[in-house]
CSV table of C-alpha atoms in Angstrom, one decimal:
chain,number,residue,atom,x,y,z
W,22,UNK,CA,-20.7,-20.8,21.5
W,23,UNK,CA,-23.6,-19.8,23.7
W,24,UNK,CA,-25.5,-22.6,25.6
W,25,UNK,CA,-29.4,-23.0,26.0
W,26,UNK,CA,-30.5,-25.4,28.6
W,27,UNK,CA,-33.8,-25.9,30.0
W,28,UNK,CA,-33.6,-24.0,33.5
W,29,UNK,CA,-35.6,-26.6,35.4
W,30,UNK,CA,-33.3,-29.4,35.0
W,31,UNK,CA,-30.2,-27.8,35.8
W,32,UNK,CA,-29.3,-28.3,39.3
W,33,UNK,CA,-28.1,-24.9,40.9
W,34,UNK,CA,-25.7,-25.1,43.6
W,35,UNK,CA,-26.1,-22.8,46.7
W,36,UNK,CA,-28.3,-20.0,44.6
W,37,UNK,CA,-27.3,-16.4,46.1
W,38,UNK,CA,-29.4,-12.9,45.4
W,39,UNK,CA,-26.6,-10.1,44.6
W,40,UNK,CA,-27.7,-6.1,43.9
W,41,UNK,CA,-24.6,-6.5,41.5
W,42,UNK,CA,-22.1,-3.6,41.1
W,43,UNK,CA,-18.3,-3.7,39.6
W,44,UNK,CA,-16.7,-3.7,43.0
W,45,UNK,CA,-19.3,-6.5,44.5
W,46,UNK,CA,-18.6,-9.1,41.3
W,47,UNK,CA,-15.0,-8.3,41.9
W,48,UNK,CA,-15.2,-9.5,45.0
W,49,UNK,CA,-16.5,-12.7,44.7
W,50,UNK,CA,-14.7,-15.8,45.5
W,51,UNK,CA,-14.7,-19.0,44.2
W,52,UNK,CA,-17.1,-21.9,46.4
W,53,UNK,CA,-15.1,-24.4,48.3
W,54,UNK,CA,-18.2,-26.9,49.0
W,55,UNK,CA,-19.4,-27.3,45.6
W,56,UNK,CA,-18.6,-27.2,42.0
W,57,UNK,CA,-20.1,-23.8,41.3
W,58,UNK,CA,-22.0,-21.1,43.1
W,59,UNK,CA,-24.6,-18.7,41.4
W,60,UNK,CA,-25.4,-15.2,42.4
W,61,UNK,CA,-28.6,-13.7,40.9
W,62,UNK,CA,-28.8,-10.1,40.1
W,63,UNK,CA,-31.6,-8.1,42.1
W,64,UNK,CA,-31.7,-5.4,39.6
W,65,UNK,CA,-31.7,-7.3,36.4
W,66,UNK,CA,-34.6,-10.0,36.4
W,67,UNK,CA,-33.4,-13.6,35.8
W,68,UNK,CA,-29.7,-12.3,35.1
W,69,UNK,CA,-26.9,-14.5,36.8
W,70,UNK,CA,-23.0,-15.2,37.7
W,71,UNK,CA,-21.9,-18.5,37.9
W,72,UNK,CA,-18.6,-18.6,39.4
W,73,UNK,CA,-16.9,-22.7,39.3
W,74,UNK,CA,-14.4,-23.8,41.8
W,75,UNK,CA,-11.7,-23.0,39.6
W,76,UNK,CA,-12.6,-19.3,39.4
W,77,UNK,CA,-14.1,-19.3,35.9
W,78,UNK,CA,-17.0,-17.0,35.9
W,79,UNK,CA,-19.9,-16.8,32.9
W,80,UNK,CA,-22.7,-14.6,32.8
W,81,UNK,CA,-26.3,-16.7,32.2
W,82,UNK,CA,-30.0,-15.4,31.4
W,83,UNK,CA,-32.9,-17.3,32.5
W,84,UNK,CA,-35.6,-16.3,30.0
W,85,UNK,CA,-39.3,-17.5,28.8
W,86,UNK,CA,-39.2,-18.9,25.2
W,87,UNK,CA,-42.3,-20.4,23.3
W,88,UNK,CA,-41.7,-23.7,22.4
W,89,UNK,CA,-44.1,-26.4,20.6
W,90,UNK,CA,-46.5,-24.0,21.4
W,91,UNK,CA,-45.8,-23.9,25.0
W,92,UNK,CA,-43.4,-21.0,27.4
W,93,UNK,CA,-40.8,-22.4,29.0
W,94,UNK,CA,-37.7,-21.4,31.0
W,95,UNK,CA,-34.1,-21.2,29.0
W,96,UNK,CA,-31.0,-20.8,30.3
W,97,UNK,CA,-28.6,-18.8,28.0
W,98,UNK,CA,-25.2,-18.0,28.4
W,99,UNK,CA,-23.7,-14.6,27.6
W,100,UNK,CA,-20.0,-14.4,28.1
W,101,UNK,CA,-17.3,-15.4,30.6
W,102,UNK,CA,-16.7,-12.3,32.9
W,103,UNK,CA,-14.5,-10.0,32.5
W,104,UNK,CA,-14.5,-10.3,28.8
W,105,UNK,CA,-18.2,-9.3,29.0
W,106,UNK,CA,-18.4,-6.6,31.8
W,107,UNK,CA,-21.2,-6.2,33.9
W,108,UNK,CA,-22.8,-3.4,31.8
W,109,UNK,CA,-22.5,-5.6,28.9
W,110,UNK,CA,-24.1,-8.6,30.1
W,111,UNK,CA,-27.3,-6.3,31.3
W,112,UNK,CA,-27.5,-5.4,27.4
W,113,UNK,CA,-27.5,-9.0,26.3
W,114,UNK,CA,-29.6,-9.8,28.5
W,115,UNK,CA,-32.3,-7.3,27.8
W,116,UNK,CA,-32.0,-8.2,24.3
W,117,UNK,CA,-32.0,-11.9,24.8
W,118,UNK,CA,-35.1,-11.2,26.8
W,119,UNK,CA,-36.8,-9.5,23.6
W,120,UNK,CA,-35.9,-12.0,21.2
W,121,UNK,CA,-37.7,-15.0,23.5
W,122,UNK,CA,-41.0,-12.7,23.9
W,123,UNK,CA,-40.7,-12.1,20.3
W,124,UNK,CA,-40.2,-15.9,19.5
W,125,UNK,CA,-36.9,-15.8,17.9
W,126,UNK,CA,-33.5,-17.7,19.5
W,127,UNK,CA,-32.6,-15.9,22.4
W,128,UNK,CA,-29.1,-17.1,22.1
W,129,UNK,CA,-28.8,-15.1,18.8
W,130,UNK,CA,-27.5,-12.0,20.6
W,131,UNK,CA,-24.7,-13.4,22.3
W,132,UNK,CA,-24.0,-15.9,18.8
W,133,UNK,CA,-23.7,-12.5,16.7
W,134,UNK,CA,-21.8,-11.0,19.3
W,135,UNK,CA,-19.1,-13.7,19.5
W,136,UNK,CA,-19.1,-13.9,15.5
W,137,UNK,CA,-18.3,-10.2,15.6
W,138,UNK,CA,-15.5,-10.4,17.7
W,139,UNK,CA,-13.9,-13.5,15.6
W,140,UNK,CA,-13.8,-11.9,12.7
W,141,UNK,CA,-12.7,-8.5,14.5
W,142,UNK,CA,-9.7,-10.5,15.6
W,143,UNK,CA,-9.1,-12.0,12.2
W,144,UNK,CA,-8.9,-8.5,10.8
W,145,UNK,CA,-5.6,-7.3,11.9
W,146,UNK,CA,-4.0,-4.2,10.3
W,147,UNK,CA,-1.5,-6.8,8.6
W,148,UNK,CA,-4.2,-9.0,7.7
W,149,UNK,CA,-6.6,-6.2,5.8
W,150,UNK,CA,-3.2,-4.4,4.7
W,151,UNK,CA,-2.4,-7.5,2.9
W,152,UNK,CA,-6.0,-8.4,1.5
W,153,UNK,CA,-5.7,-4.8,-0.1
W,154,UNK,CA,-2.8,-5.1,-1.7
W,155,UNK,CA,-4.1,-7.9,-3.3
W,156,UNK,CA,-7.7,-6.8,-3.8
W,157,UNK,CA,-7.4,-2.8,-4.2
W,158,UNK,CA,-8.4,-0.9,-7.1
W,159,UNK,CA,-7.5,2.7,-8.1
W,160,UNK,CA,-9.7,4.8,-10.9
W,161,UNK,CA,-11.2,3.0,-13.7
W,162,UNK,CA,-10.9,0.0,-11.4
W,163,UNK,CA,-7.8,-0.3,-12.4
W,164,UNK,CA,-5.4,-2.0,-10.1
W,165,UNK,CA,-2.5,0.1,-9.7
W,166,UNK,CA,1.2,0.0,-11.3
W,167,UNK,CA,3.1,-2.8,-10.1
W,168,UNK,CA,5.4,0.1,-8.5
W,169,UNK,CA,2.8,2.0,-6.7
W,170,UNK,CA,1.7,-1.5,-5.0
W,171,UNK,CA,5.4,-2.0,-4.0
W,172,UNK,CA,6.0,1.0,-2.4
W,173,UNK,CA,2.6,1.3,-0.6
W,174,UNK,CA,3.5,-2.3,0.8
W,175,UNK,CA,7.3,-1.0,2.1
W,176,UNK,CA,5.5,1.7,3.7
W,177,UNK,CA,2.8,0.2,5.4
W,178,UNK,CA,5.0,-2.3,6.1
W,179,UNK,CA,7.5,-0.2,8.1
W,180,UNK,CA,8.7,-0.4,11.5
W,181,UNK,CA,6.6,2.5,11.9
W,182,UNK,CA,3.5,0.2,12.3
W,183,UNK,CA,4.8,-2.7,14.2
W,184,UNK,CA,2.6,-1.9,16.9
W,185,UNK,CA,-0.4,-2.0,14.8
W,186,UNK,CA,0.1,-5.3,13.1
W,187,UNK,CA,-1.8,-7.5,15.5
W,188,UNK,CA,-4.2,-4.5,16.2
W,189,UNK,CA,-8.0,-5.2,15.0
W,190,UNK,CA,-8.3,-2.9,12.2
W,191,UNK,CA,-12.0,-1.5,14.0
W,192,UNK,CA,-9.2,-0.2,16.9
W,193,UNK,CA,-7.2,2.0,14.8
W,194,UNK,CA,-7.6,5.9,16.1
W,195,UNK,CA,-7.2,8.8,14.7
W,196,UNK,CA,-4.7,9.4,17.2
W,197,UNK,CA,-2.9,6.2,16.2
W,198,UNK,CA,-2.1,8.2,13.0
W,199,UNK,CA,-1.1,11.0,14.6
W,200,UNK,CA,1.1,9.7,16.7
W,201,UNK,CA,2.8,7.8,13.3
W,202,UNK,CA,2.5,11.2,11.1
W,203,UNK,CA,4.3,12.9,14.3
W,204,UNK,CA,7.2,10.5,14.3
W,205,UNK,CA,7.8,11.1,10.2
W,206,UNK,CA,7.5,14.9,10.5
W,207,UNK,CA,10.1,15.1,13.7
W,208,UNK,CA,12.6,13.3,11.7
W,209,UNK,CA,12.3,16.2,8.9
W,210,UNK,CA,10.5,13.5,6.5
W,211,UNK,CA,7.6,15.6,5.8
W,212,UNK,CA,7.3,14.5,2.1
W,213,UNK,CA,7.1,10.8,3.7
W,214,UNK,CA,4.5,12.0,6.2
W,215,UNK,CA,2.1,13.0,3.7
W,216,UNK,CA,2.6,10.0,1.2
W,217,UNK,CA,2.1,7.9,4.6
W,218,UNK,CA,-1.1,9.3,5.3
W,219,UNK,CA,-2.1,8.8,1.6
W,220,UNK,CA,-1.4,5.2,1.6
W,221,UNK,CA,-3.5,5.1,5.1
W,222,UNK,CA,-6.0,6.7,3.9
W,223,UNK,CA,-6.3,4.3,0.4
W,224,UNK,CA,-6.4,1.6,2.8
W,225,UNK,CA,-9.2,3.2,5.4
W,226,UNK,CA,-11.3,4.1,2.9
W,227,UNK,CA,-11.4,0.5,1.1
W,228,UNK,CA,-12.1,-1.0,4.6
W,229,UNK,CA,-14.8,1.0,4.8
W,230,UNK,CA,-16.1,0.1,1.9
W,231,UNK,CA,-15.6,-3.6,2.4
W,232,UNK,CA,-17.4,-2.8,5.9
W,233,UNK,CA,-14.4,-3.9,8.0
W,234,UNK,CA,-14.8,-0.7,10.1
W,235,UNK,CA,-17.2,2.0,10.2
W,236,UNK,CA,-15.1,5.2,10.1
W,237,UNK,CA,-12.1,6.7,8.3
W,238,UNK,CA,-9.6,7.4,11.0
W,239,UNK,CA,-7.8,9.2,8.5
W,240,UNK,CA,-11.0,11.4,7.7
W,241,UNK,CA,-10.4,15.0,8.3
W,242,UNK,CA,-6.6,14.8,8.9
W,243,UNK,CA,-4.6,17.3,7.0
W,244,UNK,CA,-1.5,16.7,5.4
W,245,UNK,CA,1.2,17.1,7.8
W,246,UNK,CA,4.1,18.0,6.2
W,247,UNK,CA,5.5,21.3,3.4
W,248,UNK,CA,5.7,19.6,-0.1
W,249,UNK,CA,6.7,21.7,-2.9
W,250,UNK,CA,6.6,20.2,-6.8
W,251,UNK,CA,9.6,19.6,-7.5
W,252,UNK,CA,11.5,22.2,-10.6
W,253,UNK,CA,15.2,20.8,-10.9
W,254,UNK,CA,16.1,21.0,-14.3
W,255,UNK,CA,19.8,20.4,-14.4
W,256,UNK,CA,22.1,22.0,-16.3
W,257,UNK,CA,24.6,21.0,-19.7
W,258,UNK,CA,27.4,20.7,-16.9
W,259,UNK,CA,25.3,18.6,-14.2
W,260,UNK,CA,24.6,16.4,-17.0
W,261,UNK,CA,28.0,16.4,-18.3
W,262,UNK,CA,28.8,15.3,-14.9
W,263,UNK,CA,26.6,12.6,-14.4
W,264,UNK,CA,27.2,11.1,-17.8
W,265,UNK,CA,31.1,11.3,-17.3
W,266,UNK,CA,30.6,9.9,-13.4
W,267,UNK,CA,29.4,6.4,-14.9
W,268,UNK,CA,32.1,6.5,-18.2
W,269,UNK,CA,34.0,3.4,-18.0
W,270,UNK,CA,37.0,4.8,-16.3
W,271,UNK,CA,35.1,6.0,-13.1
W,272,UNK,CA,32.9,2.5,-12.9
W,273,UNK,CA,33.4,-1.4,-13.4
W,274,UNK,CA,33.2,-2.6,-17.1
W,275,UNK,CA,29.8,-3.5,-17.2
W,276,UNK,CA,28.6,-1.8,-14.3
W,277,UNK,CA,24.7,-2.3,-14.4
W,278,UNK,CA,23.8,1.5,-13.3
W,279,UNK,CA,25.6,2.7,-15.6
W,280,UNK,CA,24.0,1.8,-18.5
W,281,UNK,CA,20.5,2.2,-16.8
W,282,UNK,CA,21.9,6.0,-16.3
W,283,UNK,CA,22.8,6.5,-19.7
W,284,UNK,CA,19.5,4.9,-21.1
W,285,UNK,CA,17.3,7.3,-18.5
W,286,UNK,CA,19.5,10.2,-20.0
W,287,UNK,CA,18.9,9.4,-23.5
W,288,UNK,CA,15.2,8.3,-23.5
W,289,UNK,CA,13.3,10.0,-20.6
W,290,UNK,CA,11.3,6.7,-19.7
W,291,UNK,CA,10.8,6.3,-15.9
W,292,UNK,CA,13.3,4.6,-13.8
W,293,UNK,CA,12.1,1.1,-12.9
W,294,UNK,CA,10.8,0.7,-16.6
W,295,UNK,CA,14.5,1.3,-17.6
W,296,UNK,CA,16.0,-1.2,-14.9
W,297,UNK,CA,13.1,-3.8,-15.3
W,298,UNK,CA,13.8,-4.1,-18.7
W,299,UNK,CA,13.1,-7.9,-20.6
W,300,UNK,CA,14.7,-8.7,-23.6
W,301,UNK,CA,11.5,-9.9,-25.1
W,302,UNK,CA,10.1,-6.1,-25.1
W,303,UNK,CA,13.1,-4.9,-27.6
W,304,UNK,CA,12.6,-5.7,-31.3
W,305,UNK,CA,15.7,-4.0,-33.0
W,306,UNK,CA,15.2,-0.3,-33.1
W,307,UNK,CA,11.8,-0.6,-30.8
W,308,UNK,CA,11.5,-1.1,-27.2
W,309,UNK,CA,7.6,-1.9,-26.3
W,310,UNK,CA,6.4,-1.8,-23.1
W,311,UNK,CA,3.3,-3.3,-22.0
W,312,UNK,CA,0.6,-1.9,-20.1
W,313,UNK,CA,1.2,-3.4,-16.8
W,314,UNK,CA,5.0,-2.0,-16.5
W,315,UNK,CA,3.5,1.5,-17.0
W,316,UNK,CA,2.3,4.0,-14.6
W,317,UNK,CA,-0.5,4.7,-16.0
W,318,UNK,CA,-1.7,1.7,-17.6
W,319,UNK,CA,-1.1,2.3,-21.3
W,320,UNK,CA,1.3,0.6,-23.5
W,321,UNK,CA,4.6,2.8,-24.5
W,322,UNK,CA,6.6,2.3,-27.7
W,323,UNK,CA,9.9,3.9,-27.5
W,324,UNK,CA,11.8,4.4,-30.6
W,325,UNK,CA,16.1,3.9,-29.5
W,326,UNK,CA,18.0,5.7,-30.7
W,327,UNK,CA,21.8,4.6,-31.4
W,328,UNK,CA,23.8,5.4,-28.1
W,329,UNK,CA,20.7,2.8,-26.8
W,330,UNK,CA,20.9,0.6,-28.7
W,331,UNK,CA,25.2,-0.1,-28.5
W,332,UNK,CA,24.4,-0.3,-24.8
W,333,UNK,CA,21.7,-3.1,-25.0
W,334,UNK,CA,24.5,-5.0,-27.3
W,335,UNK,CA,27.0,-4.5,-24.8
W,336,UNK,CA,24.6,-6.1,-22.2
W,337,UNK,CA,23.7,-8.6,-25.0
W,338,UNK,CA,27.2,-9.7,-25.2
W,339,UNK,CA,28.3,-9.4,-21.6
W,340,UNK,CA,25.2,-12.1,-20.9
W,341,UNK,CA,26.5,-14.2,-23.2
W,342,UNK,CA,30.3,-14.1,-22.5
W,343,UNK,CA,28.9,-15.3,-18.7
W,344,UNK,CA,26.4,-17.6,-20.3
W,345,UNK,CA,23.6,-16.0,-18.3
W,346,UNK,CA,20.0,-17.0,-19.2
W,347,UNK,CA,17.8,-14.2,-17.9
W,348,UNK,CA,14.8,-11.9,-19.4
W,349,UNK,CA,16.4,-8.9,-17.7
W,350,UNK,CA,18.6,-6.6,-19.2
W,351,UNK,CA,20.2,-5.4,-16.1
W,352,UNK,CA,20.3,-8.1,-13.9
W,353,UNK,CA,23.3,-9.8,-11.7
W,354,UNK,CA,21.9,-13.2,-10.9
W,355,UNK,CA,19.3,-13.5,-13.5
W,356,UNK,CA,16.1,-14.0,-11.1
W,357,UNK,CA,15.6,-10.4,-10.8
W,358,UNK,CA,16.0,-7.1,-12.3
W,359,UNK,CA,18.8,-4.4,-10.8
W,360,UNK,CA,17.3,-3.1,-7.5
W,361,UNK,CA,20.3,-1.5,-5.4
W,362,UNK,CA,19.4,2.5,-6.4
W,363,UNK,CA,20.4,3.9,-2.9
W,364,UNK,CA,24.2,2.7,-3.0
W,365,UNK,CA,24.9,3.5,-6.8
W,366,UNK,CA,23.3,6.9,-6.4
W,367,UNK,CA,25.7,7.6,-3.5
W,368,UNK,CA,28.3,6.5,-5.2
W,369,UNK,CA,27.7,8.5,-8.6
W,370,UNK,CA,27.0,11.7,-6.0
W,371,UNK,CA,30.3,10.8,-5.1
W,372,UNK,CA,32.0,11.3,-8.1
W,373,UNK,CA,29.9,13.9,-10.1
W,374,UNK,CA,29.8,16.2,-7.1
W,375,UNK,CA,26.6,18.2,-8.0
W,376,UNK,CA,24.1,19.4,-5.6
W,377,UNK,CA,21.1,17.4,-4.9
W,378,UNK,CA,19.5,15.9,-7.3
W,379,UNK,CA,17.1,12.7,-8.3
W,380,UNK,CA,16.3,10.2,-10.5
W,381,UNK,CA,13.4,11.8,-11.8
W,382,UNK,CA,15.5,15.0,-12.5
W,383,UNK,CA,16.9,12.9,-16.1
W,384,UNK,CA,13.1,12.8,-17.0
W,385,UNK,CA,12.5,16.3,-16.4
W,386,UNK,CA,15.0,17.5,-17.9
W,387,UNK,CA,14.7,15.9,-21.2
W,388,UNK,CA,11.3,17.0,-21.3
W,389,UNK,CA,12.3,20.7,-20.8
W,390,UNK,CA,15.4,20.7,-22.8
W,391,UNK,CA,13.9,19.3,-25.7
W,392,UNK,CA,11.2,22.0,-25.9
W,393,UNK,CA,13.4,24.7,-25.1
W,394,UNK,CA,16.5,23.6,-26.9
W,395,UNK,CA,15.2,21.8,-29.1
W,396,UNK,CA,12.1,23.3,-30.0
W,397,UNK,CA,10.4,20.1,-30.1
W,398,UNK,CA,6.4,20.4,-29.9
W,399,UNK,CA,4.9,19.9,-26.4
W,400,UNK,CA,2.5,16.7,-27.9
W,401,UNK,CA,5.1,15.0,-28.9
W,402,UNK,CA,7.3,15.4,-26.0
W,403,UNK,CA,4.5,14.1,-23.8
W,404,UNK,CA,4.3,11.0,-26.4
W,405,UNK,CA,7.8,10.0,-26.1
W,406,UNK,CA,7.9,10.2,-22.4
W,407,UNK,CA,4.3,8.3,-21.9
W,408,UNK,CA,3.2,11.8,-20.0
W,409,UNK,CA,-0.9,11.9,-20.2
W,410,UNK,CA,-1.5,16.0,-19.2
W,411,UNK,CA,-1.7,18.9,-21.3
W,412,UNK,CA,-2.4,17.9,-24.5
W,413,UNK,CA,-3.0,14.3,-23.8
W,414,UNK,CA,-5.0,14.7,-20.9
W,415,UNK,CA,-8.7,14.6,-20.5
W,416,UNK,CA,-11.1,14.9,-23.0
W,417,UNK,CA,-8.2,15.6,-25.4
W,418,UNK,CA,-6.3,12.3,-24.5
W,419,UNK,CA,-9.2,10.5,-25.0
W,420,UNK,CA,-9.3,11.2,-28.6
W,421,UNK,CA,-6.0,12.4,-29.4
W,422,UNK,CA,-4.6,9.0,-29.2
W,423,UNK,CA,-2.4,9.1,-32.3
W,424,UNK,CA,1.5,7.9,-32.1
W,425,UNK,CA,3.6,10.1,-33.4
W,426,UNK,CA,6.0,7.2,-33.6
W,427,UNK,CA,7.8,8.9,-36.8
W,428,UNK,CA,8.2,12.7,-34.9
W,429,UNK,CA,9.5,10.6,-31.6
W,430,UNK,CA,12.1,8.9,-33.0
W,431,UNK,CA,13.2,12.4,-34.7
W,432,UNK,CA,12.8,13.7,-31.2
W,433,UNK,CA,15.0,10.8,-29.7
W,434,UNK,CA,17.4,10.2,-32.6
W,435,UNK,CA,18.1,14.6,-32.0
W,436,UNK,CA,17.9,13.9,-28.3
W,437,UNK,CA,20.7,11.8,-28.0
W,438,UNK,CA,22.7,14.0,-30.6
W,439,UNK,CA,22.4,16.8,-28.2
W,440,UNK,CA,23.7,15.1,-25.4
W,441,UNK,CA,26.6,13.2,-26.9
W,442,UNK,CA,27.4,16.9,-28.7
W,443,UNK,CA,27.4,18.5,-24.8
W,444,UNK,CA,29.3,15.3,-23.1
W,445,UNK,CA,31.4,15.1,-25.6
W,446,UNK,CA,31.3,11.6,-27.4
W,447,UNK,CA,29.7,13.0,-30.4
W,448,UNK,CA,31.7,12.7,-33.6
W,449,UNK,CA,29.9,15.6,-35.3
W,450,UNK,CA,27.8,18.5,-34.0
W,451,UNK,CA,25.4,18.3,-36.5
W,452,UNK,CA,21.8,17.7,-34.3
W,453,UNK,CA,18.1,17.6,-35.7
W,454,UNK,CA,16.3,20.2,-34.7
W,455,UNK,CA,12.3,20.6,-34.9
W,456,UNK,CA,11.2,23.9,-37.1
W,457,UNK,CA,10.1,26.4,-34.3
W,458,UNK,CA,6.3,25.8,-33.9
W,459,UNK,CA,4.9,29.3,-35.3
């Protein structure tokens, strides 16, 4: 914290007059007489170095402050060199020197200063990073779905800013985001590029409005990588495949991603609703999800159809045979809903042997299959799947808020008659089919 002392009762040892310069403060050495040895800059009036025996060096001011109605002589300290440079310590000297004329505490300048640099210390990338995935908030100052967060957090989190982690968040270039967005796009993840500098720039552009820095580094950076929407819409074989890849006699009885496959298949929901499924959302036929499990932040009703709802008893009963207490439906150890997508995809890819395809592709392609195949309307569709565009979006989705729970358990009850017909498992090909909208 900076020091005032009056100047005329500190005893100076061996006073020198310097014409300062970078090389010449270098160059001075420590006293071997006396505790401490002051040089006094020539150019700078009342500026000063006191260098100790030890070799510790601080920068002082001596400045006239009013006081009881009387000017005296202060002494205020600056900075240890060569934190504060010489360049610097002319600055806070000049200012310290304006604030005693004006009348105010000429230690102020160097007080803020230090403040300044506390808390730019304090506000690490990890530190801010974490503080806004806590704090954040998207449109409608909503805070984002619990999914979003998570994988903003594994990305940020990445090995890719190590470096950075310790790194006052006011030192962050614009070349430090280059250099990152460089590394992603040489290792042909140009898809991961751009959602990286997405997520940076969420994060730059709530520090700036928090004031933790000044600028955007991100501002002005263009997306680094080719992204193309994505089409796939697979086939009656591909999904033939898939469903067949995860049949009992290609998996373990009870195998977790199987029926979290099967479910995707049949209702269209997205992926971690399906695995993060609690028994406390199903009420027989009905599966309600709440607002915060959604991606966009409305509550979903999904009618289940009957291929659903033998797998949920299947889980039902397998819990119980193991006497498991959990409010998971697809959990192994109770805690904690089914997480390990990367291995079970590979292995399914292993044994349906289709080209590439995701996930997402299940939701897609119910979507489009029921409106081509089915001939199911498009406002319906987007109803059963939770989908807020088209006909649901803006102005329209605003007011158009009506359920269409009756027409979306047709849809799903003919859904999953289509696809046990084309796997299969169906008994009878006999499918409901919306009229054709004319």
């Amino acid at each position: 914290m900076p020091t005032i002392a009056p100047a005329e009762t500190t005893k100076k040892a061996d006073p020198k007059r310097l014409q300062m310069t970078d090389a010449a403060v270098r160059k001075l050495k420590a006293p071997t007489d006396a505790p401490r040895c002051e040089y006094w800059d020539t150019t700078t009036k009342g500026l000063g170095l006191r260098v100790s025996q030890t070799g510790a060096r601080s920068w002082v001011m001596i400045v006239r402050t009013l006081k009881a109605g009387e000017w005296t002589q202060q002494r205020v300290t600056l900075g240890n060199y060569p934190a504060v440079s010489l360049a610097a310590a002319r600055v806070l000297a000049a200012d310290a020197k304006t604030k005693a004329e004006q009348g105010q505490n000429p230690a102020g300048v160097p007080k803020a200063q230090r403040k300044a640099m506390e808390q730019e210390s304090r506000d690490t990338f990890a530190a801010v990073r974490d503080e806004f995935l806590t704090k954040y908030r998207g449109r409608q100052n909503k805070r984002p779905a619990p999914r979003t967060l998570s994988e903003i957090k594994r990305v940020l989190d990445s090995d890719l800013f190590a470096d950075w982690r310790d790194l006052p968040m006011v030192k962050v270039t614009k070349r430090d985001v280059l250099d990152v967005l460089d590394v992603l796009v040489e290792r042909g993840s140009e898809v991961m590029a751009n959602r990286t500098l997405a997520y940076l720039g969420m994060l730059c552009a709530w520090c700036v409005d928090r004031e933790i820095i000044k600028a955007d580094p991100t501002d002005g950076i263009k997306k680094p990588g080719a992204e193309q929407s994505r089409a796939r819409v697979l086939s009656p074989a591909e999904l033939r495949a898939i469903w067949q890849g995860v049949a009992p006699t290609q998996v373990n009885h009870g195998d977790l991603f199987a029926g979290i496959i099967r479910i995707l298949m049949l209702t269209g929901q997205r992926s971690e609703e399906v695995a993060g499924m609690r028994w406390v959302e199903l009420d027989g036929d009905t599966w309600t999800l709440p607002a915060s499990r959604t991606k966009n932040g409305r509550g979903h009703i999904v009618p289940l159809s009957a291929p659903v709802l033998a797998i949920l008893a299947e889980r039902r009963a397998e819990q119980a045979a193991m006497k498991m207490q959990t409010e998971f439906v697809f959990t192994s150890f109770g805690p904690r809903p089914f997480s390990g997508w990367s291995k079970s995809k590979a292995r399914l890819d292993g044994r349906a042997n289709i080209a590439a395809w995701t996930i997402h592709d299940l939701r897609r392609t119910l979507a489009t299959r029921m409106a081509e195949d089915l001939r199911i309307p498009p406002h319906v569709i987007e109803a059963t799947i939770n989908h807020v565009s088209g006909s649901r979006g803006g102005v329209a989705g605003t007011y158009n808020r009506a359920l269409y729970l009756d027409e979306r358990k047709a849809a799903l009850d003919a859904w999953a008659g289509y696809v046990l017909r084309l796997v299969g498992d169906a008994e009878t090909t006999n499918v409901v089919e919306f009229a054709k909208a004319g």
